[in-house]
Amino acid sequence: MAGGLREDSGIELTENHEINVTPFIDVMLVLLIIFMVAAPLSTVDIAVDLPVSTAMPVERPDKPLYLTLKSDLSLALGNEPIQRETLAASLDNFTANDRQARIFLRADKSVSYEQLMTLMNQLREAGYLKIALVGLESVPEDARP
């Protein structure tokens, strides 16, 4: 026979005001598993096998040769202004015809990429192939004192 409550048993039913959180926890665990599986799939990654460099750091020269391209497209070798037409001769005089000398090229940030490449082509035509581009080192915001 089926069991039931009789009205005359004296047991009074009370209302239960507690929330049953078991279904909520079950749903949250399922969502957690879905996100744990889907998150690695959503990242875009390009597989590249980068080579390892074995180059030794180059020592800085005592007197570096700076070639500066100013915002008005004029040139300066060291602190001396020079003309574009005499670039090769000025470099030969300064380096004593050493075409293996490294030239540190500085350019104003307002100079177009085309003008910078034109100057680098002039250096290549003059026989100077070791060119280092000079820029400012930036310090991250959180590392500043």
Short mmCIF file of C-alpha atoms in Angstrom, two decimals:
data_model
loop_
_atom_site.label_atom_id
_atom_site.label_comp_id
_atom_site.label_asym_id
_atom_site.label_seq_id
_atom_site.Cartn_x
_atom_site.Cartn_y
_atom_site.Cartn_z
CA MET A 1 0.00 0.00 0.00
CA ALA A 2 1.00 3.46 -0.63
CA GLY A 3 1.94 5.55 2.30
CA GLY A 4 0.39 8.87 2.94
CA LEU A 5 -0.18 11.43 5.61
CA ARG A 6 -3.31 11.33 7.53
CA GLU A 7 -4.85 14.47 8.71
CA ASP A 8 -5.42 13.10 12.11
CA SER A 9 -1.78 12.10 12.69
CA GLY A 10 -0.98 15.43 14.20
CA ILE A 11 1.99 16.19 11.86
CA GLU A 12 1.75 19.68 10.50
CA LEU A 13 3.45 20.49 7.17
CA THR A 14 5.59 23.64 7.16
CA GLU A 15 6.75 25.63 4.19
CA ASN A 16 10.42 25.29 3.19
CA HIS A 17 12.01 28.70 2.44
CA GLU A 18 15.44 27.41 1.40
CA ILE A 19 16.61 27.61 -2.21
CA ASN A 20 17.75 24.37 -3.75
CA VAL A 21 21.18 25.27 -5.22
CA THR A 22 22.03 21.83 -6.58
CA PRO A 23 20.65 22.51 -10.09
CA PHE A 24 22.43 25.89 -10.13
CA ILE A 25 25.78 24.23 -9.26
CA ASP A 26 25.21 21.59 -11.95
CA VAL A 27 24.61 24.25 -14.62
CA MET A 28 27.67 26.23 -13.52
CA LEU A 29 29.90 23.14 -13.69
CA VAL A 30 28.67 22.34 -17.20
CA LEU A 31 29.35 25.94 -18.31
CA LEU A 32 32.81 25.80 -16.74
CA ILE A 33 33.66 22.66 -18.68
CA ILE A 34 32.37 24.20 -21.92
CA PHE A 35 34.50 27.32 -21.45
CA MET A 36 37.57 25.30 -20.48
CA VAL A 37 37.28 23.32 -23.72
CA ALA A 38 36.35 26.28 -25.95
CA ALA A 39 38.91 28.84 -24.69
CA PRO A 40 42.03 27.18 -26.14
CA LEU A 41 40.24 26.72 -29.47
CA SER A 42 39.39 30.41 -29.74
CA THR A 43 42.97 31.70 -29.64
CA VAL A 44 44.55 32.48 -32.99
CA ASP A 45 48.04 31.12 -33.15
CA ILE A 46 50.49 30.90 -36.00
CA ALA A 47 52.89 28.03 -35.69
CA VAL A 48 56.36 29.33 -36.47
CA ASP A 49 59.56 27.53 -35.70
CA LEU A 50 61.94 30.43 -35.12
CA PRO A 51 65.66 29.88 -35.57
CA VAL A 52 68.09 30.50 -32.74
CA SER A 53 70.62 33.27 -33.19
CA THR A 54 74.21 32.48 -32.31
CA ALA A 55 75.50 35.97 -33.05
CA MET A 56 77.65 37.54 -30.40
CA PRO A 57 76.70 41.08 -29.33
CA VAL A 58 78.67 43.68 -31.22
CA GLU A 59 80.72 46.08 -29.14
CA ARG A 60 79.88 49.71 -29.60
CA PRO A 61 82.57 51.76 -31.27
CA ASP A 62 84.36 54.46 -29.30
CA LYS A 63 83.39 57.12 -31.82
CA PRO A 64 80.22 56.10 -33.65
CA LEU A 65 79.53 57.65 -37.04
CA TYR A 66 76.08 59.22 -36.96
CA LEU A 67 74.34 60.22 -40.17
CA THR A 68 71.25 62.29 -39.42
CA LEU A 69 68.31 62.95 -41.73
CA LYS A 70 66.53 66.02 -40.36
CA SER A 71 62.85 66.91 -40.75
CA ASP A 72 63.70 69.38 -43.55
CA LEU A 73 65.50 66.48 -45.36
CA SER A 74 68.93 67.99 -44.82
CA LEU A 75 71.82 65.73 -43.78
CA ALA A 76 74.37 65.96 -41.02
CA LEU A 77 77.41 63.73 -40.58
CA GLY A 78 78.28 63.82 -36.90
CA ASN A 79 77.54 67.45 -36.06
CA GLU A 80 78.55 68.84 -39.47
CA PRO A 81 75.89 69.56 -42.10
CA ILE A 82 76.63 68.01 -45.50
CA GLN A 83 75.05 68.08 -48.95
CA ARG A 84 73.44 64.99 -50.47
CA GLU A 85 75.66 65.29 -53.52
CA THR A 86 78.80 65.02 -51.38
CA LEU A 87 77.54 62.19 -49.15
CA ALA A 88 79.91 59.52 -50.52
CA ALA A 89 82.95 61.81 -50.42
CA SER A 90 82.15 63.01 -46.90
CA LEU A 91 81.78 59.43 -45.66
CA ASP A 92 85.05 58.42 -47.33
CA ASN A 93 86.84 61.34 -45.65
CA PHE A 94 85.37 60.59 -42.25
CA THR A 95 85.99 56.81 -42.37
CA ALA A 96 89.35 57.00 -44.22
CA ASN A 97 87.81 54.96 -47.08
CA ASP A 98 86.79 52.14 -44.73
CA ARG A 99 83.62 50.83 -46.36
CA GLN A 100 83.19 48.29 -43.54
CA ALA A 101 82.55 51.05 -40.99
CA ARG A 102 79.14 50.90 -39.36
CA ILE A 103 76.98 53.97 -39.97
CA PHE A 104 74.36 54.81 -37.36
CA LEU A 105 71.44 56.33 -39.24
CA ARG A 106 69.10 58.67 -37.38
CA ALA A 107 65.98 60.15 -38.93
CA ASP A 108 63.37 62.55 -37.63
CA LYS A 109 60.04 60.83 -37.08
CA SER A 110 58.36 63.25 -39.49
CA VAL A 111 60.54 61.99 -42.37
CA SER A 112 58.67 59.74 -44.78
CA TYR A 113 59.66 56.13 -45.28
CA GLU A 114 60.41 56.90 -48.93
CA GLN A 115 62.99 59.54 -48.01
CA LEU A 116 64.65 57.19 -45.52
CA MET A 117 64.87 54.42 -48.12
CA THR A 118 66.29 56.87 -50.68
CA LEU A 119 69.07 57.78 -48.24
CA MET A 120 69.76 54.10 -47.49
CA ASN A 121 70.00 53.43 -51.24
CA GLN A 122 72.51 56.28 -51.55
CA LEU A 123 74.58 54.70 -48.77
CA ARG A 124 74.47 51.35 -50.54
CA GLU A 125 75.54 52.94 -53.84
CA ALA A 126 78.46 54.57 -52.01
CA GLY A 127 79.53 51.11 -50.79
CA TYR A 128 78.47 51.41 -47.15
CA LEU A 129 76.42 48.34 -46.34
CA LYS A 130 76.67 48.24 -42.53
CA ILE A 131 73.83 50.52 -41.49
CA ALA A 132 72.30 50.59 -38.03
CA LEU A 133 69.02 52.41 -37.44
CA VAL A 134 68.93 54.49 -34.27
CA GLY A 135 65.79 55.03 -32.20
CA LEU A 136 64.83 56.01 -28.69
CA GLU A 137 64.33 53.33 -26.09
CA SER A 138 60.95 53.60 -24.45
CA VAL A 139 60.38 52.72 -20.83
CA PRO A 140 57.04 51.09 -20.00
CA GLU A 141 54.67 53.20 -17.91
CA ASP A 142 54.77 50.82 -14.95
CA ALA A 143 58.59 50.77 -14.86
CA ARG A 144 58.99 54.54 -14.56
CA PRO A 145 60.08 55.87 -11.17
#
